[in-house]
XYZ file of C-alpha atoms in Angstrom:
658
model
C -34.247 24.668 -8.996
C -32.398 25.654 -6.053
C -34.017 22.665 -3.957
C -33.107 20.283 -6.775
C -29.378 21.413 -6.701
C -29.444 21.025 -3.054
C -30.794 17.544 -3.437
C -27.984 16.806 -5.871
C -25.351 18.165 -3.758
C -26.537 16.530 -0.660
C -26.640 13.097 -2.339
C -23.545 13.339 -3.714
C -21.823 14.413 -0.452
C -23.418 11.481 1.424
C -22.665 9.163 -1.186
C -19.135 10.419 -1.486
C -18.689 9.999 2.329
C -20.107 6.357 2.267
C -17.803 5.588 -0.936
C -14.597 6.803 1.037
C -15.291 4.312 3.570
C -14.597 1.385 0.962
C -10.651 1.099 1.100
C -10.257 -1.036 -2.081
C -11.952 -2.233 -5.189
C -14.427 -4.994 -4.142
C -16.044 -6.571 -7.209
C -13.503 -8.708 -9.353
C -12.670 -8.433 -12.023
C -15.084 -5.480 -13.159
C -13.678 -2.925 -11.008
C -10.035 -3.619 -11.744
C -10.626 -3.935 -15.503
C -12.384 -0.428 -15.597
C -9.566 1.121 -13.326
C -6.742 -0.409 -15.274
C -8.281 0.768 -18.589
C -8.851 4.084 -17.448
C -5.329 4.504 -16.234
C -3.838 2.957 -19.312
C -6.017 5.484 -21.412
C -4.692 8.734 -19.712
C -1.117 7.004 -19.518
C -0.572 5.862 -23.214
C -3.794 6.769 -24.955
C -5.291 3.356 -25.568
C -8.060 1.173 -23.813
C -5.840 -1.543 -22.796
C -4.575 -3.454 -19.641
C -0.895 -3.715 -19.026
C -0.343 -2.634 -22.813
C -1.709 -6.092 -23.772
C -4.668 -7.078 -26.158
C -7.962 -6.250 -24.197
C -11.569 -6.850 -25.681
C -13.758 -3.503 -25.549
C -15.935 -3.236 -22.476
C -16.586 0.523 -21.959
C -15.399 4.014 -23.069
C -16.933 6.440 -20.854
C -16.384 4.568 -17.468
C -12.608 4.551 -18.118
C -12.653 8.030 -19.127
C -14.208 9.077 -15.820
C -12.266 7.100 -13.485
C -9.020 6.895 -15.425
C -8.380 10.799 -15.067
C -7.956 10.788 -11.405
C -6.446 7.610 -11.414
C -3.719 8.072 -14.278
C -2.902 11.863 -13.358
C -2.921 11.951 -9.664
C -1.108 9.610 -7.181
C -2.904 6.474 -7.005
C -4.531 6.652 -3.584
C -5.702 10.384 -3.990
C -6.930 9.497 -7.565
C -8.901 6.415 -6.168
C -10.597 8.843 -3.543
C -11.426 11.636 -6.304
C -12.655 8.808 -8.725
C -15.324 7.814 -6.158
C -16.307 11.446 -5.338
C -16.748 12.200 -8.923
C -18.902 8.826 -9.297
C -21.029 9.825 -6.268
C -21.807 13.247 -8.120
C -22.419 11.194 -11.539
C -25.040 9.021 -9.982
C -26.704 11.754 -7.981
C -27.013 13.881 -11.268
C -29.845 11.455 -12.194
C -32.202 13.584 -10.324
C -31.879 15.991 -12.999
C -33.368 14.228 -15.928
C -35.906 12.454 -13.459
C -37.047 15.981 -12.277
C -37.346 17.531 -15.754
C -39.185 14.244 -17.098
C -41.570 14.158 -14.312
C -42.008 18.032 -14.257
C -43.397 17.895 -17.795
C -46.349 15.591 -16.491
C -46.738 16.610 -12.874
C -46.493 19.377 -10.385
C -42.992 20.792 -9.045
C -43.426 19.125 -5.761
C -44.379 15.620 -7.228
C -41.271 15.871 -9.542
C -39.030 16.721 -6.800
C -40.279 13.525 -4.932
C -39.487 11.359 -7.810
C -36.029 12.860 -8.151
C -35.486 12.254 -4.434
C -36.388 8.602 -4.672
C -33.931 8.399 -7.563
C -31.128 9.191 -5.281
C -32.257 7.242 -2.385
C -32.233 3.909 -3.820
C -29.479 1.159 -2.361
C -28.118 0.890 -6.009
C -26.179 4.236 -5.449
C -23.927 2.246 -3.417
C -22.162 1.635 -6.630
C -20.959 5.068 -6.562
C -18.067 3.755 -4.275
C -17.120 1.002 -6.779
C -15.489 1.407 -10.154
C -18.312 0.096 -12.166
C -20.281 1.092 -15.352
C -23.591 1.388 -13.269
C -22.227 4.828 -12.142
C -22.654 6.515 -15.497
C -25.340 4.251 -16.932
C -27.751 5.085 -14.159
C -28.195 8.829 -15.072
C -27.491 8.424 -18.748
C -30.301 5.672 -18.939
C -32.781 8.025 -17.369
C -31.719 10.767 -19.819
C -32.082 8.439 -22.913
C -35.440 7.244 -21.786
C -36.756 10.735 -21.092
C -35.297 11.942 -24.591
C -37.281 8.862 -26.158
C -40.339 10.086 -24.459
C -39.987 13.628 -25.576
C -39.111 12.486 -29.154
C -42.189 10.284 -29.534
C -44.637 13.065 -27.952
C -43.009 16.002 -29.791
C -40.568 14.739 -32.367
C -38.778 18.157 -32.911
C -35.226 18.008 -34.301
C -33.876 18.938 -30.878
C -35.559 16.102 -29.242
C -34.373 13.638 -31.875
C -30.714 14.757 -31.857
C -30.782 14.569 -27.876
C -32.114 11.213 -28.232
C -29.413 9.990 -30.661
C -26.781 11.607 -28.439
C -28.010 10.037 -25.104
C -28.268 6.715 -26.679
C -24.748 6.861 -28.227
C -23.501 7.936 -24.474
C -25.398 5.339 -22.589
C -23.977 2.629 -25.003
C -20.431 3.915 -25.022
C -20.896 3.259 -21.267
C -22.334 -0.113 -21.260
C -23.119 -2.343 -24.278
C -26.219 -3.488 -22.520
C -27.818 -0.160 -23.844
C -28.012 -1.874 -27.330
C -31.661 -2.878 -26.083
C -32.514 0.684 -26.392
C -32.795 0.097 -29.947
C -35.724 -2.298 -30.092
C -37.173 -0.444 -26.980
C -37.530 2.758 -28.813
C -39.267 1.116 -31.855
C -41.706 -1.041 -29.489
C -42.414 2.336 -27.730
C -43.208 4.183 -30.704
C -45.631 1.388 -31.922
C -47.175 1.134 -28.505
C -47.766 4.817 -28.445
C -49.425 4.612 -31.753
C -51.714 1.649 -30.466
C -52.630 3.837 -27.361
C -53.430 6.676 -29.573
C -55.612 4.690 -32.087
C -53.286 6.336 -34.918
C -50.187 5.261 -36.828
C -49.756 8.610 -38.490
C -47.193 9.888 -35.968
C -44.746 7.152 -36.603
C -43.526 8.957 -39.996
C -42.262 11.935 -37.909
C -39.812 9.568 -36.107
C -37.770 8.868 -39.141
C -34.898 11.300 -38.442
C -34.579 9.617 -34.902
C -34.645 6.158 -36.414
C -31.911 7.167 -39.047
C -29.878 8.480 -36.479
C -29.989 5.280 -34.359
C -29.407 3.117 -37.280
C -26.423 5.109 -38.092
C -24.936 4.607 -34.809
C -25.584 0.999 -35.114
C -23.793 0.748 -38.566
C -20.943 2.931 -37.456
C -20.392 0.802 -34.356
C -20.544 -2.583 -36.313
C -18.018 -0.991 -39.167
C -15.682 0.141 -36.274
C -15.616 -3.201 -34.504
C -15.112 -5.105 -37.776
C -12.280 -2.874 -38.651
C -10.464 -3.403 -35.386
C -10.784 -7.361 -35.840
C -13.106 -7.883 -33.012
C -16.878 -8.831 -32.712
C -19.616 -6.268 -32.456
C -20.034 -7.063 -28.761
C -16.480 -6.594 -27.731
C -15.718 -8.418 -24.500
C -19.250 -9.600 -24.401
C -19.151 -11.408 -27.637
C -19.493 -14.964 -26.176
C -23.172 -13.823 -25.124
C -24.034 -14.147 -28.725
C -22.353 -17.357 -29.379
C -24.037 -19.263 -26.592
C -27.149 -21.453 -26.826
C -29.859 -20.629 -24.194
C -32.775 -22.861 -22.438
C -36.010 -21.467 -23.325
C -37.342 -22.667 -19.871
C -34.467 -21.537 -17.992
C -34.321 -18.174 -19.639
C -38.160 -17.836 -18.918
C -37.549 -18.505 -15.265
C -34.985 -16.062 -14.777
C -36.861 -13.398 -16.697
C -39.788 -13.819 -14.136
C -37.115 -13.723 -11.160
C -35.634 -10.459 -12.453
C -39.272 -8.922 -12.974
C -39.656 -9.902 -9.148
C -36.405 -8.208 -8.499
C -37.345 -5.240 -10.407
C -40.686 -4.901 -8.044
C -38.386 -5.126 -4.939
C -35.742 -2.638 -5.990
C -38.492 0.080 -7.005
C -40.742 -0.654 -3.805
C -43.754 -2.685 -5.862
C -46.072 0.292 -5.839
C -44.217 2.415 -8.618
C -44.198 -0.642 -11.114
C -47.830 -1.422 -10.262
C -48.965 2.171 -10.882
C -47.225 2.241 -14.402
C -48.749 -1.288 -15.315
C -52.120 -0.107 -14.064
C -51.996 3.280 -16.340
C -50.797 1.389 -19.354
C -53.855 -1.092 -18.861
C -55.943 1.862 -18.584
C -54.501 3.547 -21.599
C -54.644 0.539 -23.820
C -58.479 0.116 -22.825
C -59.603 3.763 -23.077
C -56.918 5.574 -24.807
C -54.873 8.516 -23.379
C -55.231 12.119 -25.014
C -52.340 13.568 -23.355
C -49.176 12.990 -25.866
C -46.496 13.183 -22.945
C -48.302 10.663 -20.825
C -48.986 8.440 -23.471
C -45.273 8.592 -24.516
C -44.084 8.141 -21.103
C -46.351 4.947 -20.614
C -44.943 3.561 -23.822
C -41.477 4.057 -23.214
C -41.523 3.038 -19.459
C -43.312 -0.199 -20.546
C -40.982 -0.773 -23.467
C -37.493 -0.191 -21.602
C -38.910 -2.284 -18.596
C -39.855 -5.242 -20.597
C -36.859 -5.169 -22.905
C -34.434 -4.732 -20.005
C -35.966 -7.358 -17.823
C -35.917 -10.044 -20.825
C -32.328 -8.908 -21.600
C -30.973 -9.518 -18.096
C -33.071 -12.503 -17.328
C -31.862 -14.440 -20.325
C -28.278 -13.477 -19.691
C -28.526 -14.482 -16.070
C -30.112 -17.928 -16.845
C -26.736 -18.861 -18.868
C -23.940 -16.716 -17.064
C -24.849 -16.151 -13.513
C -27.522 -18.443 -11.915
C -28.262 -15.406 -9.775
C -30.090 -12.089 -9.764
C -28.111 -9.523 -11.439
C -29.901 -6.556 -9.982
C -27.326 -4.060 -10.841
C -28.320 -4.428 -14.582
C -31.843 -3.334 -13.750
C -31.399 -0.457 -11.218
C -31.485 2.095 -14.184
C -35.228 1.187 -14.241
C -35.785 2.721 -10.889
C -35.911 6.359 -11.971
C -38.098 5.617 -14.908
C -40.846 3.829 -12.740
C -40.649 6.670 -10.039
C -41.909 9.130 -12.592
C -44.767 6.870 -13.183
C -45.517 6.760 -9.273
C -45.923 10.494 -8.866
C -47.890 10.716 -12.260
C -50.303 8.008 -11.113
C -50.635 9.440 -7.506
C -51.166 13.023 -9.091
C -54.030 11.611 -11.082
C -55.657 10.425 -8.006
C -54.351 6.592 -8.121
C -55.966 6.395 -11.525
C -57.488 2.873 -12.385
C -60.589 0.736 -11.805
C -60.893 -1.080 -8.625
C -60.634 -4.300 -10.779
C -57.725 -3.077 -12.679
C -55.803 -2.278 -9.381
C -56.776 -5.773 -7.751
C -55.627 -7.587 -10.760
C -52.210 -5.768 -11.131
C -51.641 -6.314 -7.425
C -52.529 -9.905 -7.504
C -50.100 -10.503 -10.505
C -47.369 -8.478 -8.528
C -48.047 -10.481 -5.413
C -47.570 -13.854 -7.492
C -44.452 -12.770 -9.201
C -42.940 -11.718 -5.853
C -43.865 -15.001 -4.253
C -42.361 -17.152 -7.049
C -38.897 -15.533 -6.248
C -36.930 -18.177 -4.273
C -35.123 -16.089 -1.922
C -33.986 -18.780 0.230
C -31.747 -19.862 -2.981
C -31.006 -16.413 -4.406
C -30.347 -14.299 -1.363
C -26.747 -15.525 -0.606
C -23.460 -13.995 -0.269
C -22.835 -14.393 -3.827
C -25.527 -12.241 -4.685
C -24.555 -9.250 -2.561
C -22.155 -7.862 -5.448
C -24.962 -7.748 -7.910
C -27.981 -6.775 -5.742
C -27.623 -3.954 -3.382
C -31.361 -3.916 -2.594
C -31.132 -7.445 -1.371
C -28.310 -7.031 1.264
C -30.709 -6.209 3.957
C -32.417 -9.564 3.318
C -29.090 -11.021 3.543
C -28.355 -9.502 6.708
C -31.649 -10.774 8.099
C -30.754 -14.151 7.020
C -27.222 -13.886 8.916
C -29.063 -12.778 12.094
C -31.676 -15.219 11.981
C -32.646 -18.239 9.578
C -33.757 -18.944 6.053
C -37.358 -19.639 7.555
C -37.396 -16.096 9.029
C -35.949 -14.675 5.669
C -38.779 -16.311 3.501
C -41.607 -15.394 6.105
C -40.590 -11.672 6.254
C -40.065 -11.197 2.684
C -43.450 -13.039 1.772
C -45.227 -10.956 4.430
C -43.839 -7.655 3.071
C -44.305 -8.530 -0.527
C -48.099 -9.583 0.010
C -48.615 -6.379 2.206
C -47.232 -4.214 -0.437
C -49.294 -5.560 -3.209
C -52.448 -5.433 -0.927
C -51.750 -1.984 -0.236
C -51.450 -0.957 -3.828
C -54.640 -3.100 -4.756
C -57.013 -2.014 -1.702
C -55.833 0.989 0.054
C -57.779 4.118 -0.939
C -55.794 6.473 -3.142
C -55.815 9.625 -0.709
C -53.813 7.493 1.641
C -51.272 6.171 -0.923
C -50.101 9.865 -1.273
C -47.659 8.845 1.680
C -45.941 6.143 -0.541
C -43.008 8.439 -1.835
C -42.036 9.212 1.701
C -42.430 5.690 2.983
C -40.202 4.503 0.003
C -37.851 7.209 0.455
C -37.109 6.256 4.087
C -37.172 2.649 3.369
C -34.492 3.147 0.475
C -32.251 5.392 2.804
C -32.205 3.070 5.565
C -31.476 0.219 3.216
C -28.828 2.457 1.523
C -27.166 2.595 4.883
C -27.236 -1.135 5.407
C -25.631 -1.878 1.929
C -22.894 0.823 2.027
C -21.916 -0.527 5.533
C -21.861 -4.070 4.326
C -19.795 -3.233 1.155
C -17.335 -1.302 3.174
C -16.876 -4.062 5.620
C -16.417 -6.543 2.831
C -14.044 -4.409 1.180
C -11.887 -4.164 4.404
C -11.798 -7.843 4.676
C -10.794 -8.274 1.158
C -7.896 -5.855 1.754
C -6.816 -7.795 4.851
C -7.143 -11.039 2.688
C -5.006 -9.975 -0.252
C -2.989 -6.742 0.481
C -2.196 -6.639 4.212
C -1.726 -3.013 5.680
C -0.096 -1.335 2.800
C -2.020 -2.096 -0.692
C 0.983 -0.479 -2.619
C 3.609 -2.478 -0.970
C 5.513 -3.479 -4.235
C 5.620 0.147 -5.446
C 6.732 1.103 -1.980
C 9.621 -1.405 -1.924
C 11.066 0.466 -4.942
C 10.574 -2.281 -7.535
C 10.613 -1.626 -11.255
C 9.422 -3.750 -13.981
C 8.138 -6.457 -11.876
C 6.204 -9.685 -13.037
C 3.519 -11.270 -11.250
C 4.209 -15.073 -11.199
C 0.878 -16.805 -10.681
C 0.825 -20.330 -9.760
C -2.869 -21.085 -9.463
C -4.152 -19.844 -6.197
C -7.695 -20.341 -6.221
C -8.479 -16.725 -4.942
C -7.488 -15.308 -8.091
C -9.039 -11.897 -7.534
C -6.096 -11.141 -5.231
C -3.816 -11.113 -8.361
C -6.067 -8.216 -9.909
C -6.115 -6.340 -6.429
C -2.426 -6.483 -6.416
C -1.983 -5.273 -10.022
C -4.451 -2.436 -9.539
C -2.495 -0.955 -6.548
C 0.773 -1.386 -7.705
C 1.830 0.201 -10.992
C 5.463 -1.243 -11.127
C 3.936 -4.577 -11.975
C 3.664 -4.476 -15.691
C 3.190 -8.095 -16.774
C 1.702 -11.447 -15.411
C 3.242 -14.608 -16.082
C 1.176 -17.958 -15.390
C 2.286 -21.199 -14.721
C -0.385 -23.188 -16.496
C -3.353 -21.848 -14.617
C -4.958 -18.701 -16.196
C -6.188 -15.634 -14.015
C -9.946 -15.305 -15.009
C -10.785 -12.097 -16.746
C -9.487 -10.022 -19.669
C -5.919 -9.889 -18.191
C -3.157 -10.237 -20.563
C -0.780 -12.891 -19.271
C 1.883 -15.232 -20.641
C 2.192 -18.970 -20.100
C 5.665 -19.517 -19.050
C 7.467 -23.096 -18.722
C 9.729 -23.919 -15.990
C 12.897 -26.078 -16.959
C 14.515 -28.801 -14.776
C 16.936 -26.395 -13.541
C 14.302 -23.798 -12.495
C 14.770 -21.438 -15.491
C 11.622 -20.006 -16.272
C 11.185 -19.688 -20.212
C 9.305 -16.437 -21.095
C 8.440 -16.277 -24.948
C 10.115 -13.642 -26.655
C 8.036 -10.294 -26.794
C 10.654 -7.557 -27.299
C 10.104 -6.243 -23.914
C 12.940 -5.635 -21.432
C 13.381 -8.488 -19.017
C 11.660 -8.091 -15.658
C 14.102 -7.053 -12.664
C 11.670 -8.000 -10.049
C 8.891 -10.787 -9.431
C 5.987 -11.339 -7.176
C 5.341 -14.946 -6.268
C 3.482 -17.024 -3.531
C 5.528 -17.473 -0.555
C 5.331 -21.056 -1.307
C 7.824 -20.358 -4.247
C 11.604 -19.542 -3.724
C 13.139 -17.656 -6.553
C 16.893 -16.938 -7.230
C 17.634 -13.490 -5.879
C 16.996 -11.431 -2.807
C 13.493 -11.295 -1.144
C 13.186 -7.525 -0.569
C 9.560 -7.488 0.609
C 6.729 -9.650 1.871
C 3.256 -9.367 2.928
C 0.951 -11.909 4.834
C -2.499 -12.766 3.455
C -5.471 -14.291 4.873
C -7.842 -16.992 4.208
C -5.924 -18.289 1.082
C -3.873 -21.413 0.305
C -0.822 -19.364 0.400
C 0.348 -17.677 3.439
C 1.382 -14.554 1.424
C 3.376 -12.899 -1.365
C 7.002 -12.053 -1.518
C 8.799 -9.468 -3.801
C 12.147 -10.648 -5.240
C 15.002 -8.629 -6.750
C 15.994 -11.212 -9.292
C 19.319 -12.660 -10.439
C 18.457 -12.915 -13.894
C 17.096 -14.817 -15.781
C 14.030 -15.544 -13.773
C 14.833 -18.942 -12.178
C 12.658 -20.840 -9.569
C 14.680 -22.709 -6.634
C 11.887 -24.536 -5.061
C 8.047 -24.545 -4.921
C 5.574 -25.956 -2.148
C 1.978 -27.294 -2.947
C -0.640 -29.147 -1.073
C 0.081 -27.299 2.299
C -2.225 -24.923 4.004
C -0.755 -21.532 5.091
C -0.378 -22.906 8.622
C 1.599 -26.000 7.457
C -1.238 -28.481 7.499
C -2.083 -31.165 4.972
C -5.547 -32.533 4.917
C -5.492 -36.338 4.368
C -6.210 -38.168 2.587
C -3.980 -35.736 0.349
C -0.574 -34.816 -0.583
C 1.978 -31.972 0.344
C 4.945 -31.548 -2.065
C 8.363 -29.922 -2.199
C 9.712 -29.600 -5.582
C 13.155 -28.680 -5.883
C 14.952 -27.506 -9.140
C 18.488 -27.938 -10.086
C 18.479 -30.488 -7.311
C 21.878 -32.163 -6.924
C 23.340 -32.684 -3.332
C 21.292 -31.710 -0.142
C 18.967 -32.671 2.546
C 15.240 -32.911 2.831
C 14.001 -32.076 6.399
C 10.551 -32.536 7.720
C 9.000 -32.033 11.197
C 5.598 -33.383 11.417
C 2.857 -32.908 14.089
C 0.828 -35.932 13.952
C -2.727 -34.661 15.147
C -4.493 -37.921 15.114
C -3.861 -41.612 14.645
C -3.151 -42.189 10.987
C -0.643 -43.686 8.549
C 1.929 -41.257 6.623
C 3.930 -42.194 3.569
C 7.168 -40.215 2.877
C 8.149 -40.528 -0.705
C 11.015 -38.983 -2.689
C 10.827 -38.711 -6.257
C 7.922 -41.186 -6.155
C 9.726 -43.746 -4.148
C 8.547 -44.571 -0.518
C 11.269 -44.171 1.889
C 9.211 -44.163 4.973
C 5.862 -46.043 5.649
C 4.850 -44.541 9.242
C 1.950 -45.915 11.230
C 1.080 -43.563 14.169
C -1.405 -44.852 16.394
C -1.922 -41.795 18.509
C -0.941 -38.084 18.142
C 2.789 -37.163 18.385
C 5.655 -35.386 16.682
C 8.166 -36.796 14.195
C 11.252 -35.320 12.460
C 13.228 -36.742 9.716
C 16.211 -35.763 7.379
C 16.483 -37.361 3.914
C 19.982 -36.804 2.082
C 19.868 -36.561 -1.705
C 23.102 -37.211 -3.406
C 24.309 -37.219 -7.123
C 21.004 -36.270 -8.374
C 22.180 -35.024 -11.672
C 21.004 -31.398 -11.278
C 17.304 -32.038 -12.372
C 14.454 -31.811 -10.189
C 13.829 -33.929 -7.025
C 10.510 -34.020 -4.947
C 9.566 -34.702 -1.141
C 6.107 -35.812 -0.796
C 4.228 -36.344 2.367
C 0.966 -38.469 2.080
C -1.217 -38.785 5.461
C -4.514 -40.596 5.659
C -5.814 -37.859 8.201
C -5.077 -34.256 9.291
C -1.222 -33.862 9.604
C 0.530 -30.527 10.718
C 4.261 -29.639 9.526
C 6.686 -27.131 10.901
C 9.608 -27.974 8.900
C 9.286 -28.818 5.159
C 12.656 -27.684 3.704
C 15.494 -28.606 1.476
C 19.057 -27.543 2.435
C 21.375 -27.596 -0.702
C 24.883 -29.213 -0.081
């Protein structure tokens, strides 16, 4: 056990080291949801964001990450939370070892545990995600299910119910364990050629049914659906063809994430057991549970992805890796069991499934959040071409399947070592990629100081969201700045379960906020395209957005907008044919000023309140400046519009009040 403890500690230390290289949360809105839920849980005792109504997503993940985030300084708490997560994911080695040890030798069991902590999926230890706790708890629940089926003692059945409750409290995806357990029990009976043992499982079945009933009653009593934040999943129709396609795609991804051979080994042992029986109850139970949880989870994730993501959601499958690693060492210790024909058939099917996966379409930047194992393939794509990607993937897939089918068993004993090295290298690549991507995200959204609003001394600040397409910047700002306690949207909603209030801007610029009983905000954060009435006390520069940055205003209450620019790029460019607008509130006397850099031959219309005041034909690049007085406007709104036909730059685009 000393070696096992050392494995857990070394894994936790290395994963924590990699995690601390990630400066800010990266996956939106997931990480921010769990972080803010956890912070709220320890600050005011409820699972909500900014004190507003929030659907249920998870209990144990907010409990884990919320303690350091809610009790300690935010930066320190964020680091400690990821350290705890690294330890939590590394603890998956314990149930894997104990499960494998009941089937194989100590050395083989240690190999399975080592594989469980080497996979790239443990990169999620640096991200505030439910995968962290789901990973070890799922392995524990699967082991408990196998123990219950093999030897249904009261202790084993209580452990099963408790483990299922814990993994479901981490992520509702675990509901799949209920039909998986029933399927495993029947599959075990089919292999044993006897149904008598099913009667002894009634306490576990009753306990799991009780959990389900209690959950439904609680959700109905709270006025929400049984699936909480995922209620829409049950209300949506699915295409049978599309669902089947993505089930196959995710089966291929499962083969990739486990290294092909473990899944093939389990499949071969299952075929052999169904054909010839299996006298050992623990082996029989293992095969039944491994096959059932794999089938149900792949089907569940594939169906969901076919409708909601159109990409691979590997992170919802990584918990199957430890289950299959137990099967790998069991198969090897049995001398690579299976007739030659069985191995060839399984290897051929695996190769076919792998080659069906359209890696050219699915290995993209948009997959990296959800599939850490595929990040090395994406890096290969970046450094070469899609043709090289397909060639390398196909060659490795065929070689791995062929090795399983054709290589003599004595040589396959090196497979755990080969997989461990491959997983470790892939983990390094994935961890560095995520750290680099998170650093770039910090530069884009937060500048040098993520806590710039809090450090400016703001209290009761509102975030005024005007529809910036990179909406995850809102979540990032909220996560790091605790003084922002509300979000107002100007007609465009921030995606995700963020409580926000639609506000209307009057002709004089006054922002009408619906009455909620809360104290009025003293400060506001808004795009630099928006000018508010008050004093600008802080500002940051952002990169890669349609806005140049964010500004913090100390308000002359009530909240009032003085002007708002739209249609310009951060550098002042307008892409023609298009339009740049300067909307001024409480407009009476004043002057619009514009300086244009005409970058190519084009026509530019200048309009005030929709009326064309200049129609300019520029035959060649040049610069142009104009001033347009506005008098006796009546105190409403007035608008300056630039409508170029080609690319146009601006250096002055302002309104000076009279």
